[in-house]
Coordinates of C-alpha atoms in Angstrom, one line a residue:
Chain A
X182 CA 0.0 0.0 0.0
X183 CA 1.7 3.3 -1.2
X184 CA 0.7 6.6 1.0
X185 CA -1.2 7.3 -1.5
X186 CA -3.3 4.5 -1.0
X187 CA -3.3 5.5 3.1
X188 CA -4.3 9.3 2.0
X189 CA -7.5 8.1 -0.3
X190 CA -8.5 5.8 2.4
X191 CA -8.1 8.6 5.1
X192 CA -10.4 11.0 2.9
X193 CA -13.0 8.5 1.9
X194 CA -13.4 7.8 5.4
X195 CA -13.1 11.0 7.3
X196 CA -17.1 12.2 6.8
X197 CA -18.1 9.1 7.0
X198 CA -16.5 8.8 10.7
X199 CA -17.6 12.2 11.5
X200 CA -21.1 11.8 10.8
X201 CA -21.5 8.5 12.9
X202 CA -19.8 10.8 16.1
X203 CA -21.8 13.7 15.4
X204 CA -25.3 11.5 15.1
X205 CA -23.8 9.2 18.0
X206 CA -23.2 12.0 20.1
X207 CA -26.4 13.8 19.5
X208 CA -28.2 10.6 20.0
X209 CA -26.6 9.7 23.6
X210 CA -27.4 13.8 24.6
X211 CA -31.2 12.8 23.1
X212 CA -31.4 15.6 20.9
X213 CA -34.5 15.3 18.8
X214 CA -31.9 14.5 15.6
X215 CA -34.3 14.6 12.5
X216 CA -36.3 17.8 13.7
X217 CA -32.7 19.5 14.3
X218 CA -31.2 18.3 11.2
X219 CA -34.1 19.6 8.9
X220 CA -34.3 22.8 10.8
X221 CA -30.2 23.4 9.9
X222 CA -31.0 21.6 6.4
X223 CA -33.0 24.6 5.8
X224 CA -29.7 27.5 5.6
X225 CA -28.4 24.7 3.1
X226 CA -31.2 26.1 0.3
X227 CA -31.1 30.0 1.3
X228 CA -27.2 30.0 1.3
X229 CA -26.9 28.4 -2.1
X230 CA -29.5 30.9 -3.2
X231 CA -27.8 33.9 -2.2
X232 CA -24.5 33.3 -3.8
X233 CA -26.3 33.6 -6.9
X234 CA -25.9 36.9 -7.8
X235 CA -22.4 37.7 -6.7
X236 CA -21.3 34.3 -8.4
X237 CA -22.8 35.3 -11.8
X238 CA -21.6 38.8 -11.9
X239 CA -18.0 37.9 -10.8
X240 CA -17.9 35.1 -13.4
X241 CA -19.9 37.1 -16.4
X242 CA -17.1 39.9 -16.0
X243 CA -14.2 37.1 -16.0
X244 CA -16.1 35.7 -19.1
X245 CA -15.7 38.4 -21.0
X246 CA -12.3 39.0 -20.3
X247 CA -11.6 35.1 -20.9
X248 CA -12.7 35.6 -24.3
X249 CA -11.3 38.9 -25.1
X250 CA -8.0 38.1 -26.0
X251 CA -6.8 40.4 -23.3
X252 CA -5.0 37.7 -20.7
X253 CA -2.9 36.7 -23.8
X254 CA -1.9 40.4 -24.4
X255 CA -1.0 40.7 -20.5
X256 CA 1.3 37.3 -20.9
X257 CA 3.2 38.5 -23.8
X258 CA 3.5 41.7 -21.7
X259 CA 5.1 39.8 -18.5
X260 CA 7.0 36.9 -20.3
X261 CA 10.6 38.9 -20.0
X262 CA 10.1 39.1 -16.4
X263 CA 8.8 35.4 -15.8
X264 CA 11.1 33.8 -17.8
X265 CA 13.6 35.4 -14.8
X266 CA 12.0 32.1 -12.3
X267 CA 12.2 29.7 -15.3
X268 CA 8.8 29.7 -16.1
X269 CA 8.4 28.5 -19.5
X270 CA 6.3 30.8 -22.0
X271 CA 4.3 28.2 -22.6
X272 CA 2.8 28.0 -19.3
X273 CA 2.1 31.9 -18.8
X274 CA -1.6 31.9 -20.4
X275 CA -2.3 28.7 -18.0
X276 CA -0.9 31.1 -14.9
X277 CA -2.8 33.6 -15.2
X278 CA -5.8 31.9 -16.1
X279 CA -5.5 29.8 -12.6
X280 CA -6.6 33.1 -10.6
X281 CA -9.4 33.5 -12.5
X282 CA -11.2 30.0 -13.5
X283 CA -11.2 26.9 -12.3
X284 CA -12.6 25.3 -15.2
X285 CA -10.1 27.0 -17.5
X286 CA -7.3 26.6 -16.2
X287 CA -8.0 23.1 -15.8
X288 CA -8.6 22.4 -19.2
X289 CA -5.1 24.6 -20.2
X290 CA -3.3 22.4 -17.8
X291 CA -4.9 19.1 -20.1
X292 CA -4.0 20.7 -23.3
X293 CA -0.3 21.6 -22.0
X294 CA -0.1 18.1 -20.3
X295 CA -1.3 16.5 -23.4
X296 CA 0.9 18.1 -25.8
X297 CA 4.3 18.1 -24.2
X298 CA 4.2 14.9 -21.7
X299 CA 3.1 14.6 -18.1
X300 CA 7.0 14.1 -17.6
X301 CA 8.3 17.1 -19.2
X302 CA 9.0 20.5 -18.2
X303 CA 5.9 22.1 -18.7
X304 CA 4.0 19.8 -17.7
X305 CA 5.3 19.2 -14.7
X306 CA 5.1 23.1 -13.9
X307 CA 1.4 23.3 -14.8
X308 CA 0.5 20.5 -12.9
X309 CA 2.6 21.9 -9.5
X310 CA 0.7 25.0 -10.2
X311 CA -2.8 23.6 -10.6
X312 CA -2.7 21.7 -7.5
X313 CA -0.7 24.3 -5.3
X314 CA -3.3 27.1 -5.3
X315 CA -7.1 28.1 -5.8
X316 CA -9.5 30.2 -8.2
X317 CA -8.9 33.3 -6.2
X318 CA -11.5 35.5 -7.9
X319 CA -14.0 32.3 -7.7
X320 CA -13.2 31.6 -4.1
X321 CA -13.8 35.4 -2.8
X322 CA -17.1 35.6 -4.8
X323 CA -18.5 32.9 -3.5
X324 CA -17.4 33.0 0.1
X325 CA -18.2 36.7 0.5
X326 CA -21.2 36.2 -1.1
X327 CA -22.4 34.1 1.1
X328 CA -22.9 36.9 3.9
X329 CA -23.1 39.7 1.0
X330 CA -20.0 41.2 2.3
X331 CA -18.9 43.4 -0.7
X332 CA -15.9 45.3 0.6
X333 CA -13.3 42.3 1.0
X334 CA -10.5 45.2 2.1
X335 CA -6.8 43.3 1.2
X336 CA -8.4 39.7 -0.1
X337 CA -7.7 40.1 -3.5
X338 CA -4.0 41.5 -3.2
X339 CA -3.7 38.5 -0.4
X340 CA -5.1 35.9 -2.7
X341 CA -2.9 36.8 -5.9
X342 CA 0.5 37.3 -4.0
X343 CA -0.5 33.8 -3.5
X344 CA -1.1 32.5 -6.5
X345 CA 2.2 34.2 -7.7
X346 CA 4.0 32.4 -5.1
X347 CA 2.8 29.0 -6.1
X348 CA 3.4 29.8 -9.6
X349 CA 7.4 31.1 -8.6
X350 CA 7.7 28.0 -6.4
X351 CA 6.2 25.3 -8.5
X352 CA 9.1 27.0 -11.4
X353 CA 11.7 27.0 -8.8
X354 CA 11.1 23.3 -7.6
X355 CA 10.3 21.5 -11.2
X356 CA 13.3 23.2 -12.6
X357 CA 16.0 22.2 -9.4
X358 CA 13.8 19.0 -8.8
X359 CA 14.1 17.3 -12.2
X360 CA 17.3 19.7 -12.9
X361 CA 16.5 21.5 -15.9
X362 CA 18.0 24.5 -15.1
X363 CA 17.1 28.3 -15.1
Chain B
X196 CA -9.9 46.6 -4.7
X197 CA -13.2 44.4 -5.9
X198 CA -15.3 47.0 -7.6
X199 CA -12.4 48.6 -9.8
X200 CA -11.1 44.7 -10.6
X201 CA -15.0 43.8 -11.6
X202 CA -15.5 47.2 -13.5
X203 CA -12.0 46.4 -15.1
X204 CA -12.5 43.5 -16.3
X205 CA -15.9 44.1 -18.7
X206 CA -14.1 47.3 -19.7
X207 CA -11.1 45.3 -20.9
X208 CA -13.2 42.7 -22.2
X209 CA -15.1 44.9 -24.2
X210 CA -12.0 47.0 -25.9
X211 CA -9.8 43.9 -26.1
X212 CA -12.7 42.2 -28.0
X213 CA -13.3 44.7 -30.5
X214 CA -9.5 45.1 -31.0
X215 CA -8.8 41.4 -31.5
X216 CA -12.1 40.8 -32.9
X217 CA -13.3 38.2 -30.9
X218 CA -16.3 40.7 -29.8
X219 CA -18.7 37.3 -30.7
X220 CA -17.0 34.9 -28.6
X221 CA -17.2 38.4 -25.8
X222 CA -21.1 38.0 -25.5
X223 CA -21.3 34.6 -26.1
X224 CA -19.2 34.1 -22.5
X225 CA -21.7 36.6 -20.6
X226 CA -24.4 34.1 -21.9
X227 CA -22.7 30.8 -20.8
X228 CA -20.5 32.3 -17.6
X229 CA -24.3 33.7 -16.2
X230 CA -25.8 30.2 -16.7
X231 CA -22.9 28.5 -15.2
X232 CA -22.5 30.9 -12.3
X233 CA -26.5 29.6 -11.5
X234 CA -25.7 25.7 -12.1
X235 CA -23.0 25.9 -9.4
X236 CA -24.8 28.1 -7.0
X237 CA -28.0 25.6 -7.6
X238 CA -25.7 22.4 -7.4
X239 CA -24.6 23.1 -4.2
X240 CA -27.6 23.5 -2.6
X241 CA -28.1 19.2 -1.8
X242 CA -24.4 18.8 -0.5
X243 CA -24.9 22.4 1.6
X244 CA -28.1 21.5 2.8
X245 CA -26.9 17.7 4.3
X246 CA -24.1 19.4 5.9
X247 CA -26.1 22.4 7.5
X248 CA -28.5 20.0 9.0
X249 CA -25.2 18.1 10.4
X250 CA -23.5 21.0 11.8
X251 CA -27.0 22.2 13.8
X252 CA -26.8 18.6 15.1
X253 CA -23.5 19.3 16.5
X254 CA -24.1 22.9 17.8
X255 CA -27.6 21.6 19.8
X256 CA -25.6 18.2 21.3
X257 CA -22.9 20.4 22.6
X258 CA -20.1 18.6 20.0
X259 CA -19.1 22.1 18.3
X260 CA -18.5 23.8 22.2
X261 CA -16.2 20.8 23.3
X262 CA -14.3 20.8 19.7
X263 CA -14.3 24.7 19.5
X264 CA -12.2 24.4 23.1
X265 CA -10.4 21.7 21.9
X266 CA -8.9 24.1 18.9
X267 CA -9.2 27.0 20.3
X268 CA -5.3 27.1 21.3
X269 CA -4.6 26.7 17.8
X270 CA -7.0 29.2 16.4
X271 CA -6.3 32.2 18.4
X272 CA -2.8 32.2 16.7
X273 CA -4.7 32.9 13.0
X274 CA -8.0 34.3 14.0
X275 CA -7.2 36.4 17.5
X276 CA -11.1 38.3 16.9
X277 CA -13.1 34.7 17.4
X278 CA -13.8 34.5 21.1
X279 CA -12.5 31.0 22.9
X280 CA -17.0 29.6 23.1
X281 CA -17.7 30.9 19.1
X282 CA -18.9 28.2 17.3
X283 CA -16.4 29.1 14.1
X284 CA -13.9 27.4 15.8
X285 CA -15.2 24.1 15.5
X286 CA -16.8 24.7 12.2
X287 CA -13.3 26.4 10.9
X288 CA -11.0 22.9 12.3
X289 CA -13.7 20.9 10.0
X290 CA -13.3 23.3 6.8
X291 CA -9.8 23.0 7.0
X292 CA -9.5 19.2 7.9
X293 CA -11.9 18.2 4.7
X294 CA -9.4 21.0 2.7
X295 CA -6.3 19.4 4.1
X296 CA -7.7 15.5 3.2
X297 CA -9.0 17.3 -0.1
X298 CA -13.1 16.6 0.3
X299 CA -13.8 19.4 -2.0
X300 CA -17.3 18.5 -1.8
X301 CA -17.4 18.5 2.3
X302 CA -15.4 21.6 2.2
X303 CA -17.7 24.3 1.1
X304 CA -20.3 24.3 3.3
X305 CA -18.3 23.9 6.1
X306 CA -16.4 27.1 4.5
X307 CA -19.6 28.9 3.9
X308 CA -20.8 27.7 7.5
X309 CA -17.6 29.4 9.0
X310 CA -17.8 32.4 6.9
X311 CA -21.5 33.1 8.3
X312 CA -20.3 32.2 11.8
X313 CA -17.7 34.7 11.7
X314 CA -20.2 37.4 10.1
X315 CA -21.6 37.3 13.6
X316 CA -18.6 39.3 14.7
X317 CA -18.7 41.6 12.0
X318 CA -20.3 45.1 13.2
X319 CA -20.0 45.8 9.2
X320 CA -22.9 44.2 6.8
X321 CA -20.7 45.0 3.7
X322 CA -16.6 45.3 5.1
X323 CA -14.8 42.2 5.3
X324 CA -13.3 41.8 9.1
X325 CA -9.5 40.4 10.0
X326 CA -11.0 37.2 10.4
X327 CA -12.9 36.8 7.0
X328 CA -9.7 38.2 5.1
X329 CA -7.7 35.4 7.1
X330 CA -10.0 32.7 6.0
X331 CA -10.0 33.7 3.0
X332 CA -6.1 34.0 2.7
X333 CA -6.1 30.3 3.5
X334 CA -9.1 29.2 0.9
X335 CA -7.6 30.5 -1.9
X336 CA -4.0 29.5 -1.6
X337 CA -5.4 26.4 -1.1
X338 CA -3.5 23.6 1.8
X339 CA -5.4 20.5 0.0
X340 CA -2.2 17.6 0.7
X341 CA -3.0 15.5 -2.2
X342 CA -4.3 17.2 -5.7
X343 CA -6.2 14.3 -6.3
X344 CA -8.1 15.8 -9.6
X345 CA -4.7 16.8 -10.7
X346 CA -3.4 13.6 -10.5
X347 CA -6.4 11.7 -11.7
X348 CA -6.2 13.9 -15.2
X349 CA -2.2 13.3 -15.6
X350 CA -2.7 9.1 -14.7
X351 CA -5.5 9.5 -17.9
X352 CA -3.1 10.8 -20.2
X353 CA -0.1 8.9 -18.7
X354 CA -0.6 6.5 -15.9
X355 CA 3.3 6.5 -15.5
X356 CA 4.5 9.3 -12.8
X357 CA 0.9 10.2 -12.7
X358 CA 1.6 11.3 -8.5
X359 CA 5.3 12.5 -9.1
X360 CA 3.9 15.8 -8.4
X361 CA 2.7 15.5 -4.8
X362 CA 5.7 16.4 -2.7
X363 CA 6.4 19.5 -5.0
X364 CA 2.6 20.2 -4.6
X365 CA 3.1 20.2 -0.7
X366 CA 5.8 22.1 -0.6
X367 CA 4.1 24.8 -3.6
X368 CA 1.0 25.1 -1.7
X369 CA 2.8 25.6 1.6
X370 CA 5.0 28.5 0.5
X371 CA 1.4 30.0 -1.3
X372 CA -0.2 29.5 1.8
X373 CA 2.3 31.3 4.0
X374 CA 2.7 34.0 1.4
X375 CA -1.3 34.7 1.4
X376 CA -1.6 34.4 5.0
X377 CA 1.9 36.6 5.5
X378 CA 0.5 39.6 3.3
X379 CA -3.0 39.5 4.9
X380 CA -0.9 39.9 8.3
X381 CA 0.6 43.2 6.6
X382 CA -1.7 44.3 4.5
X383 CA -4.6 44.4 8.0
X384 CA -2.3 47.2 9.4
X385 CA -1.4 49.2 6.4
X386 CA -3.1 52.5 6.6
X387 CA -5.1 51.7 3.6
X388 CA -6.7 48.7 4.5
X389 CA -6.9 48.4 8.3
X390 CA -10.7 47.8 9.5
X391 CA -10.8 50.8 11.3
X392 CA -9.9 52.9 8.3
X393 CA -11.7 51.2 6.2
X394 CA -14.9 51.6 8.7
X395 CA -14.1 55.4 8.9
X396 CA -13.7 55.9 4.9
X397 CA -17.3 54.2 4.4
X398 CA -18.9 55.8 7.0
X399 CA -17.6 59.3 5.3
X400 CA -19.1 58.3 1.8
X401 CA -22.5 56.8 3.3
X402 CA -21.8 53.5 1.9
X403 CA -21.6 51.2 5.3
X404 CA -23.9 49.5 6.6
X405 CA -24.3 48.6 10.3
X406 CA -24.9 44.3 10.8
X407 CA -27.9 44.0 13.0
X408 CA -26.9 40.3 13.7
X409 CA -23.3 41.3 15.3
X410 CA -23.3 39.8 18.7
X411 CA -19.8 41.1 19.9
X412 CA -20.3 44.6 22.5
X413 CA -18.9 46.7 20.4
X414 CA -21.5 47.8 17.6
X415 CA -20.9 51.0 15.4
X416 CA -21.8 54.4 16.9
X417 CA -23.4 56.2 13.6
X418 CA -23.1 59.7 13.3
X419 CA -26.4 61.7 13.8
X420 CA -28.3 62.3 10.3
X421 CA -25.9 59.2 8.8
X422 CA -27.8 58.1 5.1
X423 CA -27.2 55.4 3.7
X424 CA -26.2 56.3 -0.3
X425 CA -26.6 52.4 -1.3
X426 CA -30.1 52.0 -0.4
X427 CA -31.9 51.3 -3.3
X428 CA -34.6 50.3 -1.2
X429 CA -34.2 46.6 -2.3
X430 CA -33.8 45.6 1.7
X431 CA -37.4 45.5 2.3
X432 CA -38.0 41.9 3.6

């Protein structure tokens, strides 16, 4: 059994666990469990309800800007500078698209996987990448949302600085694990 | 920061379109992105609603006050505003225990659960507190151990070094994480974005409004004659 064997048998089991404590424990205190679950149940539809309109307006704007042609302007704008950590030109339109959308920068980090080898360079940099930050722009929207807080003061600066320092560490670490040099 | 990045972004879209011609695929996105935002907001409503009707269960046995102690050491280091008996605490350890083991699934509502929890201490309606901005510094720099979707899509292409990526992924998303939650540290006490500042500014240009839900003892004093500017008179309810 590798530890990644260990790991997906830790995270399949970990709600299961919980739930049989939590319903265990509420049990033994006699808490009236199905009237209390179906009251809380309730938040679940009103929260889902109000993301709506923060979710759509964050992601129509990103949309736009997705399809614009703009984010490939902005990478041939910053490629001298990134190429400084290593960071292949290739994987620039990927990068930035990571803060923005999930879904896109997913299917970039396919496409560059695909074309040049899950054991190459670049793909080894897009997949570090990927897996070493979140949608920032997605996240904020959503969570905010949630409690329609619209001011989110230094989130946004927070949230990039680190997706910038994924992006520098997953360059630095590919290129001195694997040794392919700066 | 939000409303200039949000205006920015159609206003870019927009001129970039028409300059690379792409203006079609432009409006085609508002179409799709608006449908899209709806299907996830709507798909999450089963998943939130099983896991809001768990955590009441553990607020009314008394669970989330012995794990919330439990934590609470831990917590105060991150999130000094949450008082030692709030029931974020115990919500927050689960959110970041299903992010650590990577239950994306299990993971948002107890993040959206937390982020409502801690709205309780905010005397703001519309300004993010210390606490929020923390939580969020962590949720979008992301401390999931295993990229398991990652993974899954390179073993489909290549089953071969499919996991290679994991340590470099732990290490990644630990330096991203300490970098987010480093900045938010500085950036709380910069003159420009420090709550109290912040507060100040809004209350100046009518645009903040007071939370009738905060429970801390230390609500906002209005100034006499304060009007709201943002009161579209949508808040009827």
């Amino acid at each position: 059994m590798s530890v990644q064997d260990v790991f997906n048998a830790i995270s399949t089991w970990a709600i299961p666990v919980v739930i049989f404590i939590v319903v265990g424990y509420a049990l033994a205190k006699r808490v009236p469990i199905y009237s209390v679950f179906t009251t809380g149940a309730k938040d679940g539809f009103s929260t889902a309800v109000m993301i709506i309109p923060y979710l759509v307006a964050m992601l129509c704007a990103i949309g736009m800007l997705r399809a614009s042609g703009a984010m490939d302007a902005f990478c041939n704008l910053i490629d001298p500078i990134t190429s400084l950590i290593g960071c292949p030109g290739e994987v620039l339109p990927f990068a930035v698209m990571r803060s923005f959308s999930g879904g896109g920068a997913e299917g970039m980090m396919t496409e560059l996987v695909t074309t040049y080898g899950t054991q190459s360079q670049i793909g080894r940099i897009a997949s570090v990448a990927m897996g070493s930050t979140e949608t920032t722009f997605y996240i904020l929207a959503v969570y905010f949302g949630s409690v329609g807080v619209t001011n989110s003061r230094h989130s946004v600066a927070a949230g990039l600085l680190g997706d910038l320092a994924s992006l520098i560490a997953s360059c630095v670490i590919v290129n001195l694990l694997w040794g392919y040099g700066f | 920061m939000m409303n200039y990045l949000f205006a920015a972004f159609m206003l870019i879209g927009v001129v970039a379109g028409g300059i690379t011609g792409t203006m079609d695929a432009v409006l085609q996105n508002i179409f799709d992105f608006a449908q899209s935002g709806v299907d996830i907001a709507l798909g999450l409503i089963g998943t939130m609603a099983f896991f809001c009707g768990l955590m009441k269960l553990m607020e009314e046995s008394g669970l989330c006050d012995k794990l919330g102690k439990a934590i609470y050491p831990v917590m105060r280091l991150l999130f000094p505003d949450v008082p030692a008996d709030h029931p974020a605490n115990s919500i927050m350890a689960l959110y970041f225990a299903a992010n650590i083991l990577g239950i994306g699934n299990a993971a948002t509502p107890f993040g959206l659960k937390t982020m409502q929890e801690l709205q309780t201490l905010n005397k703001t309606k519309n300004i993010a507190t210390n606490a929020q901005c923390m939580l969020m510094a962590i949720s979008t720099t992301s401390i999931t151990l295993l990229p398991s979707t990652v993974i899954s899509i390179r073993a489909s292409i290549q089953a071969d070094g499919a996991a290679e990526i994991v340590v470099p992924v732990i290490i990644a998303t630990t330096i991203s994480t300490v970098t987010g939650v480093g900045f938010s540290l500085l950036f709380q006490r910069t003159k420009r974005w420090k709550l109290e500042n912040v507060i100040e500014r809004e209350i100046a240009a009518g645009t903040l409004e007071v939370n009738e839900d905060y429970i801390g003892d230390d609500p906002i004093v209005l100034p006499e004659g304060y009007k709201l500017k943002t009161d579209f008179g949508s808040k009827e309810e």
